[in-house]
Coordinates of C-alpha atoms in Angstrom, one line a residue:
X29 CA -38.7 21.5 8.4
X30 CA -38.8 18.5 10.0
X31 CA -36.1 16.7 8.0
X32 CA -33.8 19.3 8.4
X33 CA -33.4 18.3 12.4
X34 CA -31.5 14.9 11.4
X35 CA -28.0 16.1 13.7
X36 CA -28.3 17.9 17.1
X37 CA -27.6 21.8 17.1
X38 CA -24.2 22.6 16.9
X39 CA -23.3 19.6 15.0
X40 CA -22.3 20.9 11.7
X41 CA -21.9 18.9 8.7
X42 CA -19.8 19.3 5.0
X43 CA -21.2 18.4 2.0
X44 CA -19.4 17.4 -1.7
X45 CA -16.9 20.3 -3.0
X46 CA -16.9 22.1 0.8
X47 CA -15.6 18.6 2.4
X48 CA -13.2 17.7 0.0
X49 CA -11.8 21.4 -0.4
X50 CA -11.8 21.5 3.5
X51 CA -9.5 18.1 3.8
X52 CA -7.2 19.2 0.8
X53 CA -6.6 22.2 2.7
X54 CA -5.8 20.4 5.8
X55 CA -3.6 18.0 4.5
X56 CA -1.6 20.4 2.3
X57 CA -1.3 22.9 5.2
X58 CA 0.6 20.0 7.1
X59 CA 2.4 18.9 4.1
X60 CA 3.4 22.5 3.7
X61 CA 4.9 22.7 7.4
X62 CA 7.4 19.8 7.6
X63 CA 8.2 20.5 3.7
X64 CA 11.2 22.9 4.4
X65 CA 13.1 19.9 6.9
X66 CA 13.2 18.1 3.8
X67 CA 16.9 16.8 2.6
X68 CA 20.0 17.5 4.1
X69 CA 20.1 21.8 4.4
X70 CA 16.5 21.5 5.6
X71 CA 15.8 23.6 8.2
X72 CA 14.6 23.1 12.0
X73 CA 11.2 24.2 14.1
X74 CA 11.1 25.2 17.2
X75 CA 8.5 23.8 19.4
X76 CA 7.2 25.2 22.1
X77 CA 4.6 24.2 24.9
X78 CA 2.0 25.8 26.6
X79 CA 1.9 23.6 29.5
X80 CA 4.2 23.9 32.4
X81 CA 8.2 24.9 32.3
X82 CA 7.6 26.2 28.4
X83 CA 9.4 22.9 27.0
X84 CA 11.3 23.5 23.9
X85 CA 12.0 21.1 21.3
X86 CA 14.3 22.2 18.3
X87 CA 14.1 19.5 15.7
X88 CA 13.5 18.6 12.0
X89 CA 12.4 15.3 12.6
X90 CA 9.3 15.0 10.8
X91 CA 7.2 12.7 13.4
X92 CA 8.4 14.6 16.3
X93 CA 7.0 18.2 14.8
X94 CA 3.6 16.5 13.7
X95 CA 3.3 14.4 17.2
X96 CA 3.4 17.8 19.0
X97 CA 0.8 19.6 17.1
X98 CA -2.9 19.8 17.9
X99 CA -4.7 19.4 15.0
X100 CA -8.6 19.6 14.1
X101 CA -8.4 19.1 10.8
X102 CA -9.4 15.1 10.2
X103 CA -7.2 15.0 6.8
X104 CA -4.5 16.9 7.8
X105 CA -4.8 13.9 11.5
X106 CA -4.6 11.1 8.6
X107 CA -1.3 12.5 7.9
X108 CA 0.1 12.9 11.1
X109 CA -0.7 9.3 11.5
X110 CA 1.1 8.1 8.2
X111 CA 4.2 10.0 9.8
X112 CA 4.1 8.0 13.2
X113 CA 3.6 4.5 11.1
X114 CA 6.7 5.2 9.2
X115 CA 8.5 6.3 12.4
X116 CA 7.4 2.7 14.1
X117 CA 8.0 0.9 11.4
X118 CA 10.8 1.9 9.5
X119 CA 12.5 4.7 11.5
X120 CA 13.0 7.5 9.2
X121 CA 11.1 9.1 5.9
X122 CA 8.3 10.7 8.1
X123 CA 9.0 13.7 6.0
X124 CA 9.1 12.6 2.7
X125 CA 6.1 10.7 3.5
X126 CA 3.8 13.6 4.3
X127 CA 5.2 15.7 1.7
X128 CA 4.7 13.1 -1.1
X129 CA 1.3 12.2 0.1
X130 CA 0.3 16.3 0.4
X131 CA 1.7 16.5 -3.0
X132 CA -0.4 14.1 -4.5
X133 CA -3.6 15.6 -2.9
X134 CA -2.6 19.2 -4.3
X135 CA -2.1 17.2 -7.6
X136 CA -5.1 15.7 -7.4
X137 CA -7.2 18.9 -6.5
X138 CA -6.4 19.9 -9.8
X139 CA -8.2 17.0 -11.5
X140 CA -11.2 17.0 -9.3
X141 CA -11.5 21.0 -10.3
X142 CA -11.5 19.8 -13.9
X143 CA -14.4 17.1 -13.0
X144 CA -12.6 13.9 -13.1
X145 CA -14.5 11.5 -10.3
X146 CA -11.9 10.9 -6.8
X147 CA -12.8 7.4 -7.8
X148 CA -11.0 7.8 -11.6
X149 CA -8.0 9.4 -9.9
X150 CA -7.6 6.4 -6.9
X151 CA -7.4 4.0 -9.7
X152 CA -4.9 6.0 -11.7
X153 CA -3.0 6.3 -8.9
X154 CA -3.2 2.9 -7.6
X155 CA -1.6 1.9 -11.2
X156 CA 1.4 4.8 -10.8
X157 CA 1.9 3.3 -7.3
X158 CA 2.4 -0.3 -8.5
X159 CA 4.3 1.0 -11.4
X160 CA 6.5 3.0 -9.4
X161 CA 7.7 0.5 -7.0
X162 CA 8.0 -2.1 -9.8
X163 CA 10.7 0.5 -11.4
X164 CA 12.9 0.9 -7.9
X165 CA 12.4 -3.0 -7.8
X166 CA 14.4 -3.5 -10.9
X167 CA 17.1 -1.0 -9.9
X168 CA 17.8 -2.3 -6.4
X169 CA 21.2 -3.7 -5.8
X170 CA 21.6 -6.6 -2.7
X171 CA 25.6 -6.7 -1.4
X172 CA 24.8 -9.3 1.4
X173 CA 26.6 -11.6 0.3
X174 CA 29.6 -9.6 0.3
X175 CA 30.2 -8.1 3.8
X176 CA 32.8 -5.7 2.9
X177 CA 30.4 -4.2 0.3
X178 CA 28.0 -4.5 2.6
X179 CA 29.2 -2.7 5.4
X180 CA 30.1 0.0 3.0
X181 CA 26.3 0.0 1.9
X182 CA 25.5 0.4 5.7
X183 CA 27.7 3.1 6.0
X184 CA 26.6 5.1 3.0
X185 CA 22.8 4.9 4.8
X186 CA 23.8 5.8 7.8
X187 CA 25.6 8.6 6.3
X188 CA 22.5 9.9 3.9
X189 CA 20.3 9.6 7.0
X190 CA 22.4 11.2 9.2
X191 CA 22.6 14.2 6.7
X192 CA 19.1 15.7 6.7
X193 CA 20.0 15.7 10.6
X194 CA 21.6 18.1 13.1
X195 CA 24.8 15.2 13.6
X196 CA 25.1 16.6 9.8
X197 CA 28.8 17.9 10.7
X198 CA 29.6 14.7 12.1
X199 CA 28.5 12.3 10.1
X200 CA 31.3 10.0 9.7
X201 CA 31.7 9.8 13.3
X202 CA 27.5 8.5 14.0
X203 CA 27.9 6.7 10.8
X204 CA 30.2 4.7 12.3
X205 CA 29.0 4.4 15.9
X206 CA 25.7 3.4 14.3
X207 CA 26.7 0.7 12.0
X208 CA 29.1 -0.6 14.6
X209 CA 25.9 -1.4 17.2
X210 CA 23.8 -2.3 14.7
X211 CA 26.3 -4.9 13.4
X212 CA 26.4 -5.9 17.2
X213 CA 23.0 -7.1 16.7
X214 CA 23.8 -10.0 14.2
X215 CA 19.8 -9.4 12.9
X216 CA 17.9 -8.7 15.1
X217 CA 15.9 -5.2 14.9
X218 CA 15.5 -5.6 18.8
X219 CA 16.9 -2.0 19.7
X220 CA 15.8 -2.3 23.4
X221 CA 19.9 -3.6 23.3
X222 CA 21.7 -0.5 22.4
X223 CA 21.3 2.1 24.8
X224 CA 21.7 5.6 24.8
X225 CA 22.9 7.5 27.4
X226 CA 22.9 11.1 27.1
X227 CA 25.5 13.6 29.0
X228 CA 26.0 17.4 28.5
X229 CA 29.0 18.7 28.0
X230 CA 31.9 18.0 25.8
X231 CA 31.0 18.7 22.0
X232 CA 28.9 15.8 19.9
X233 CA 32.4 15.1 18.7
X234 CA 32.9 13.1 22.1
X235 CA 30.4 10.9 22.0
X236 CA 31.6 7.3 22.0
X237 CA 30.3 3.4 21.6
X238 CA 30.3 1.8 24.7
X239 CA 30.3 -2.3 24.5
X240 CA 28.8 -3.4 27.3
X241 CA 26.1 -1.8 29.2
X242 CA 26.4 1.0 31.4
X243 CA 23.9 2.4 34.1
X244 CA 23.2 5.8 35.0
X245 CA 23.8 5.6 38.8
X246 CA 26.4 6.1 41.6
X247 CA 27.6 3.2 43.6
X248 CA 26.3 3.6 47.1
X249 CA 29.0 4.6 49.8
X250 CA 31.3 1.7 51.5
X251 CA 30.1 -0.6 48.8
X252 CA 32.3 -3.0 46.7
X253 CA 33.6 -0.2 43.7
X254 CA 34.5 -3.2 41.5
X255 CA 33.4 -6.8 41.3
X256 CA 34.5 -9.2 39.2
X257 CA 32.5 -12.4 37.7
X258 CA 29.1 -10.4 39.0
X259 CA 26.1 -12.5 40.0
X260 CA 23.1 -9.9 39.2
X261 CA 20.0 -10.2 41.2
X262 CA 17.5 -8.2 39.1
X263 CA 14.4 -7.1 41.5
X264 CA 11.7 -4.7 41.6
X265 CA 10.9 -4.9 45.6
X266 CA 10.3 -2.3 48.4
X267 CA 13.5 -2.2 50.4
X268 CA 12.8 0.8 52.8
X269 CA 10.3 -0.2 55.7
X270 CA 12.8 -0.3 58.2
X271 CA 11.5 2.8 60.1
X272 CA 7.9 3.3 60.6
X273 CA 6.6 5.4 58.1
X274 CA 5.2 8.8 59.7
X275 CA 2.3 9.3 56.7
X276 CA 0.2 6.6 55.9
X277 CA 0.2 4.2 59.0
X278 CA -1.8 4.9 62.2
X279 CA -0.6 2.8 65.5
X280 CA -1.9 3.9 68.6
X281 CA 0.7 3.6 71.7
X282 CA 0.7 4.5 74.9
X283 CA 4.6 5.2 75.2
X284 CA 7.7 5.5 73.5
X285 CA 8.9 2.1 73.9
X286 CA 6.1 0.8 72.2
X287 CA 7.5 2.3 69.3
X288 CA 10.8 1.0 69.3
X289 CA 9.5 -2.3 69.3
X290 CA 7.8 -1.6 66.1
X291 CA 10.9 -0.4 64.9
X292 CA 12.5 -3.6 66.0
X293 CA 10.1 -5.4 64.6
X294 CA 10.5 -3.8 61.4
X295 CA 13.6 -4.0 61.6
X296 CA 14.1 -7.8 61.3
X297 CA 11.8 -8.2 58.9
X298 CA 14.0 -6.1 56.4
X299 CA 17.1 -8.3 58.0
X300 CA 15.3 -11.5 57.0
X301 CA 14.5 -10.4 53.9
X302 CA 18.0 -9.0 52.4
X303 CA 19.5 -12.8 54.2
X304 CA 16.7 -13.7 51.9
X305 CA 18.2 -11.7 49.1
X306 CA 21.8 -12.9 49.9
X307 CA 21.4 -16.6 49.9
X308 CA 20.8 -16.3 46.0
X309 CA 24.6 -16.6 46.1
X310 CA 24.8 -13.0 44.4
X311 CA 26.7 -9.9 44.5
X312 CA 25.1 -7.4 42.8
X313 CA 21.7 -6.4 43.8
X314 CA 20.1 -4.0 41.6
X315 CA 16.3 -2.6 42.8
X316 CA 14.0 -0.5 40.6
X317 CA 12.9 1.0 44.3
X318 CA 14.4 2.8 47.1
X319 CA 17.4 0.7 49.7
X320 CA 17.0 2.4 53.0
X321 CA 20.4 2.7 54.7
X322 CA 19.8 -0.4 56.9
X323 CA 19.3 -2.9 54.1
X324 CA 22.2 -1.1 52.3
X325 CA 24.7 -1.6 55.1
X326 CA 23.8 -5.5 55.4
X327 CA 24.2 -5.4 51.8
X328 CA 27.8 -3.6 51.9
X329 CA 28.8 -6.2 55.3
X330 CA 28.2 -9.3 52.9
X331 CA 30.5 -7.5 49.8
X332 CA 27.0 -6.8 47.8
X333 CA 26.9 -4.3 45.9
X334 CA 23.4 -2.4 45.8
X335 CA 21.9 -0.4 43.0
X336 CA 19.0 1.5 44.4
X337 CA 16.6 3.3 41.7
X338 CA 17.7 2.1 38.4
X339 CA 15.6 3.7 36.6
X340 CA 12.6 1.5 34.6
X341 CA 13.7 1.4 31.4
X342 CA 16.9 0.8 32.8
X343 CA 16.3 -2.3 34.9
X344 CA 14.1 -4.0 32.1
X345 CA 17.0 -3.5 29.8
X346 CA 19.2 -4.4 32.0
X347 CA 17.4 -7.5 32.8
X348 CA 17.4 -8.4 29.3
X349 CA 20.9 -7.7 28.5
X350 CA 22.5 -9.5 31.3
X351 CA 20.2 -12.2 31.0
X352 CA 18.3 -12.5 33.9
X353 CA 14.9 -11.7 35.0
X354 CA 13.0 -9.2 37.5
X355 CA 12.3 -10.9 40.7
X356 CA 9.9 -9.4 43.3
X357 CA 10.0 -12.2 46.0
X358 CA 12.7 -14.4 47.3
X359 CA 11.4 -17.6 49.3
X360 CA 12.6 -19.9 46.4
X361 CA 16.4 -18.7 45.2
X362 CA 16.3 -21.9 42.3
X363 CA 13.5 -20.4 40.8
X364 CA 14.8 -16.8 40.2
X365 CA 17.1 -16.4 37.1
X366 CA 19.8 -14.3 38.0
X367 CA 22.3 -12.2 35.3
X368 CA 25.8 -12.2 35.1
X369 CA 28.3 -10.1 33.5
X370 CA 33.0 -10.1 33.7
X371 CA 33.3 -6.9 35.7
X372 CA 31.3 -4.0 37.4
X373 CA 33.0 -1.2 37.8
X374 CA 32.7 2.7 38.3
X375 CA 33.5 5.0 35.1
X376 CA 33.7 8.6 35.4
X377 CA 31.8 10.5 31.8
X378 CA 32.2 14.1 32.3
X379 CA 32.0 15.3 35.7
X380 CA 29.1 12.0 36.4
X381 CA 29.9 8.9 38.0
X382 CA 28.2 6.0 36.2
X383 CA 28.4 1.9 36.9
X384 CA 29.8 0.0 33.7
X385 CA 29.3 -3.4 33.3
X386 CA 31.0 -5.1 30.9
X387 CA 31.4 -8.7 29.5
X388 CA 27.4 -9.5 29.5
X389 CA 25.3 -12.3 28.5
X390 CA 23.6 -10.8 25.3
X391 CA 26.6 -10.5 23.6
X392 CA 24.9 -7.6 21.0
X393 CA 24.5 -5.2 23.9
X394 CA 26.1 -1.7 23.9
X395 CA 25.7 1.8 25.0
X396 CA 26.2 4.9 22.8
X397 CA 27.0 7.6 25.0
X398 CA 26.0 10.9 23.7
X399 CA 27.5 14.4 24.5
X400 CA 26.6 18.4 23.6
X401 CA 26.5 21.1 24.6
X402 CA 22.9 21.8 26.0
X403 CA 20.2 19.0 26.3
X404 CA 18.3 20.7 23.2
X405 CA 21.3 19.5 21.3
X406 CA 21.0 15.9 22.8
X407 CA 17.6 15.3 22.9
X408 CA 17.8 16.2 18.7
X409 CA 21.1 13.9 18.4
X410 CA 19.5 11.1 19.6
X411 CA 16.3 11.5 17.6
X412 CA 18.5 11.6 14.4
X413 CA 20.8 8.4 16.2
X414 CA 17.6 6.5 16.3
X415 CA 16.0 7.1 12.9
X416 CA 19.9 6.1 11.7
X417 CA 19.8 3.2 14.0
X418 CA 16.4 2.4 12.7
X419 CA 16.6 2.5 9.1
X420 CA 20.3 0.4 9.6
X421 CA 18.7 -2.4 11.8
X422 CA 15.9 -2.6 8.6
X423 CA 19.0 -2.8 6.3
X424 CA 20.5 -5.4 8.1
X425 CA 17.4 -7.5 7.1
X426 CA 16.1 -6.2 4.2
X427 CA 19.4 -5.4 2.4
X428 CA 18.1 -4.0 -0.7
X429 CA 19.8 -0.5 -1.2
X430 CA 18.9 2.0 -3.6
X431 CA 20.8 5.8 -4.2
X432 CA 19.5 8.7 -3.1
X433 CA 19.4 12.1 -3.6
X434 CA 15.6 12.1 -5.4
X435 CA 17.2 9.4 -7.7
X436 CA 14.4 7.3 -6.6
X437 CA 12.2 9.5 -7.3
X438 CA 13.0 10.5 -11.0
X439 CA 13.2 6.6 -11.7
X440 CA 9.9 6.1 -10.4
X441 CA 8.3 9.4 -12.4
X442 CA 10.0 8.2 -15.2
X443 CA 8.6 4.8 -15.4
X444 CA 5.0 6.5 -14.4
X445 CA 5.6 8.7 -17.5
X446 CA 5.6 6.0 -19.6
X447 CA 2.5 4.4 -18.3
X448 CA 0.5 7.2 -18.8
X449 CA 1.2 7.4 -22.3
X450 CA 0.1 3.7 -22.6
X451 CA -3.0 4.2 -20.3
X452 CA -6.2 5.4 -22.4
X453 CA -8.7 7.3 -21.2
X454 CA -9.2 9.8 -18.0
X455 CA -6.9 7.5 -15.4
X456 CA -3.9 8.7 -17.7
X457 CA -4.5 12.3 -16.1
X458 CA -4.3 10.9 -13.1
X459 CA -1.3 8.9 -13.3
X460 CA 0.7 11.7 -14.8
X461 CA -0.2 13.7 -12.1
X462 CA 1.2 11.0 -9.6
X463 CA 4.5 11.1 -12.1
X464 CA 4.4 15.0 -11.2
X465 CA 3.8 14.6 -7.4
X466 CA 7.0 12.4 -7.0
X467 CA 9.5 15.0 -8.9
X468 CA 8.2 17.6 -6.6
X469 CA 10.6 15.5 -3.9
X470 CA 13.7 16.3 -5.4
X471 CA 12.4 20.0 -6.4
X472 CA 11.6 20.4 -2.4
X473 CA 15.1 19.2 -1.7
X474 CA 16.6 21.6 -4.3
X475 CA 14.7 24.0 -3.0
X476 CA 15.4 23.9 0.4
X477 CA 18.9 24.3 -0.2
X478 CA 18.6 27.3 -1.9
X479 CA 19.2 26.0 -5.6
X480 CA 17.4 26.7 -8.8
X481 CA 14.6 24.1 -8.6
X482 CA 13.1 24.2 -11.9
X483 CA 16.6 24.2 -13.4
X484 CA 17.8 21.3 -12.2
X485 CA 14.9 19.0 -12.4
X486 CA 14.8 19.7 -15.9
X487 CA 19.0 18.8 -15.8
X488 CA 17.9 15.7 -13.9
X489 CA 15.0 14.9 -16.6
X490 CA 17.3 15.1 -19.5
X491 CA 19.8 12.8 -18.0
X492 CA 17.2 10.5 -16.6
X493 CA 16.4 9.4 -20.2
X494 CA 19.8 8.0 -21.0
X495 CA 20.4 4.1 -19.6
X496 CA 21.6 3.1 -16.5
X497 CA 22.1 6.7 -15.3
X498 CA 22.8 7.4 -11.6
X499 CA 22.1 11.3 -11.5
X500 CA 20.5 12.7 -8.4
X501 CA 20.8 16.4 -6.7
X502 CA 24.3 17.1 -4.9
X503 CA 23.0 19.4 -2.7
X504 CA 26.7 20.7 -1.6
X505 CA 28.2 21.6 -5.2
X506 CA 24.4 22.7 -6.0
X507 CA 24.4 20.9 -9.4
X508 CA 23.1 17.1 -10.7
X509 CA 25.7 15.1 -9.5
X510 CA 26.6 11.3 -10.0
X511 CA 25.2 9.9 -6.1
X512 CA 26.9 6.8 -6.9
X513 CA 30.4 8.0 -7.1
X514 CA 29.0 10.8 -3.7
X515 CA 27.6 7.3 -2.4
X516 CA 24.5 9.3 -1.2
X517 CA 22.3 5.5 -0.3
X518 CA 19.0 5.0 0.8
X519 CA 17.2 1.5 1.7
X520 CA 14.8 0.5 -0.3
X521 CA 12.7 -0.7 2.3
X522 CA 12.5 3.5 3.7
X523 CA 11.4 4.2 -0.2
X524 CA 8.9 1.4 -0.4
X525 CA 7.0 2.6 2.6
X526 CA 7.4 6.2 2.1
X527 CA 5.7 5.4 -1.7
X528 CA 2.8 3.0 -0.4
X529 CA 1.8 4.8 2.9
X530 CA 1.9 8.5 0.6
X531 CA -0.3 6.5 -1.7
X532 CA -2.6 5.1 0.9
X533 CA -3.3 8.4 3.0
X534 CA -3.9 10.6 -0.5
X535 CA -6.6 8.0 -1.3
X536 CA -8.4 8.1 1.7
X537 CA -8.5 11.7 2.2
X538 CA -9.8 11.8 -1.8
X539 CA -12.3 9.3 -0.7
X540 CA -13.8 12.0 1.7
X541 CA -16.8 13.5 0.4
X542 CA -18.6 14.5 3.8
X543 CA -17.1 15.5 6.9
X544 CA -19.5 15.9 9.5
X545 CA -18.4 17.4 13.3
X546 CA -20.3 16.5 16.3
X547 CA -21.8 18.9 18.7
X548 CA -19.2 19.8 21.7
X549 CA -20.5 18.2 25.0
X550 CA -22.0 21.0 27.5
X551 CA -20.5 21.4 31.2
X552 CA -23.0 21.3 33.4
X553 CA -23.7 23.7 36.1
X554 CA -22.1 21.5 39.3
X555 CA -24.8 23.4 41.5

């Protein structure tokens, strides 16, 4: 009896068959949830909290839905983590990820039911893996060198990214927007330069590129409304302790006057510090904290203009697009590095007012300015702008392109198809499963839009064996169409990580052969 006591009570543990069974389940459960946002008519969730204000979030964005869900399955938490690595690190694909990695577990259920070790499979699989990508290798095509081609390359992503999304009517339109800022960047995969602002009303149709940087705020009253050749003071100071405080500070006096002299103490101190402020030779101050209206009106008497309350990622932004840095004290002006920009002025979007400044330092700076209907639709729109934005800025460096459509995928099945009939003994079960685990990508896709799955794969097989073919799944005529000619792209950097991480995640979760859940903590009674 005595070895039986090894965990506390309550802890429970999962041996062999149970564990395993108990992780497939997981994962595929997940994989089965984000499979119907797969491809351009998959469909949206609604998400909905329980905490305060009933948030909803309407969105097919694969690393949003799983980020939102609690989850106490550990294999079915292995995939929600692949999903958010592919979202950091590559910007779209955190569908396609889960669902080829919860395909491969359900393939490989299968063979552990008909007693092949997890070890046998990971090894088989391992071989499909490198075999796959091997096959996409030899059928990338690189336009770098040409920029007309590739720009149209960039395009054609941005365009097959933006399709699975909800800017899906617009395409064209983002497409363009996003390959413009990107371009801006000349390289760099620093994002933190293109902002996006986002402002009901008006229909995502009158969204716009904005070069130059604009910040959500009002210009104070009696303030300069435009200033040319700005000097930007950057700070993130306390500008309001002009009045005494009521909360907080405790002075004992024994009449009124007492307290004006605080005040007028106070008072100058504020004064010496915005004389401070203005003998950086500036004429823009912008603060991440509150101006009182004394420091504001010193500010308008010198022709300064000052920004109270930029919000934080605002100012840091800022900071870094007009090339200056956050200051917090002001005894030595040389030392401070101050921003500069053409031309501040007021702009009008909608019914908001909003301070443009245009002409700045990092020359890759801009703002996308996005407009909808209700914030549902804009919060969504962006998500989808930034996975474009994302996978474009990878492209840029990484300019490997491949088409899309599940042509990928029926390469890479191929090519595993072939291995397995090479391979001897049990690993060739296993690596024919993995050939079956990436057609189910395409089927999902088909399937999702309402076509004939099994049809068309088989379609898409047959035409797959003849050379150099370019067949993939036109989702809008509902037949195998050439994506080339559709120019339906994908990078190949998106593919390799969606293969790999898939790969990765399936192995670990075959791996599992005990799962063992610790004891809940006790409250205890507080008496």
């Amino acid at each position: 009896m005595a070895v039986e006591r090894i965990f506390k009570d309550e802890a429970s543990e999962e041996k062999g068959e149970r564990a395993r069974l108990a992780s497939f389940v997981g994962a595929m459960a997940i994989a089965d949830l984000v499979k119907t946002t797969l491809g351009p008519k998959g469909m949206d969730k609604i998400l909905q909290s329980t905490g305060r204000g009933h948030a909803v979030t309407v969105t097919n964005d694969g690393a949003t839905i799983l980020k939102s869900l609690h989850i106490d399955n550990a294999a079915a938490k292995v995939l929600v983590d692949i999903s958010k690595v592919q979202d950091d690190e590559v910007g779209d694909g955190t569908t396609s990820v889960v669902v080829l990695a919860g395909e491969l577990l359900r393939e490989a259920e299968k063979l552990v039911a008909s007693k092949i070790h997890p070890m046998t499979i990971i090894s088989g699989y391992r071989m499909a893996a490198e075999c796959a990508r091997n096959a996409l290798l030899q059928k990338v095509v690189d336009n770098k060198a040409d920029s007309e081609k590739f720009k149209s390359d960039l395009m054609k992503i941005a365009m097959t990214t933006l399709s699975s999304k909800i800017l899906y009517q617009d395409k064209e339109h983002f497409a363009q927007l996003a390959v413009d800022a990107v371009m801006r960047l000349k390289g760099s995969t620093n994002l933190e330069a293109i902002q996006i602002i986002k402002k009901p009303g008006g229909s995502l149709k009158d969204s716009f590129l904005d070069e130059g940087f604009i910040l959500d705020k009002k210009i104070g009253l009696g303030q300069p409304k435009r200033i040319e050749n700005a000097k930007i003071l950057v700070a993130n100071t306390a500008m309001d302790t002009d009045k005494v405080k009521i909360y907080g500070a405790r002075v004992r006096v024994d009449s009124m006057s007492k307290v004006a002299e605080i005040e007028g103490a106070e008072k100058e101190k504020m004064r010496e510090k915005v004389q401070k402020i203005i003998a950086h030779g500036i004429n823009c101050f912008v603060n991440r904290q509150l101006i009182y209206n004394f420091p504001e009106e010193i500010f308008a008497d010198a022709g300064i203009l000052a920004i109270e309350h930029a919000d934080f990622d605002g100012i840091e932004r800022l900071a870094l697009v007009t090339g200056g840095e956050i200051a917090s004290t002001f005894d030595n002006p040389e030392s401070v590095k101050l921003g500069h920009c053409n031309l501040i002025e007021e702009i009008m979007i909608g019914e908001d007012k909003l301070i443009h400044f245009s002409g700045v330092e990092l020359g890759q700076a801009c703002t996308i300015v996005l407009r909808g209907a209700s914030h549902h639709v804009l919060d969504e729109a962006e998500r989808s702008l930034h996975d474009a934005l994302c996978v474009l800025s990878q492209t840029v460096n990484d300019s490997r392109v491949l088409l899309g459509g599940g042509w990928p995928e029926m390469i890479m099945a191929k090519e595993v198809d072939e291995l397995a009939r090479k391979t001897p003994g049990k690993k060739s079960h296993a690596i024919e499963a993995f050939s079956r685990a990436l057609s189910a990508i395409p089927t999902i896709i088909a399937d999702n839009a309402g076509l004939d799955s099994a049809e068309l794969i088989a379609k898409l097989r047959a035409e797959h064996h003849k050379e150099g073919c370019t067949a993939g799944i036109d989702v809008i005529s509902g037949a195998v169409g050439d994506m080339a000619e559709r120019g339906i792209s994908e990078s190949f950097k998106v593919k390799q990580a969606v293969l790999l991480s898939a790969t990765e995640a399936a192995e670990m979760i075959l791996r599992v052969d005990e799962i063992i859940t610790c004891a809940p903590r006790k409250r205890e009674d507080r008496m």
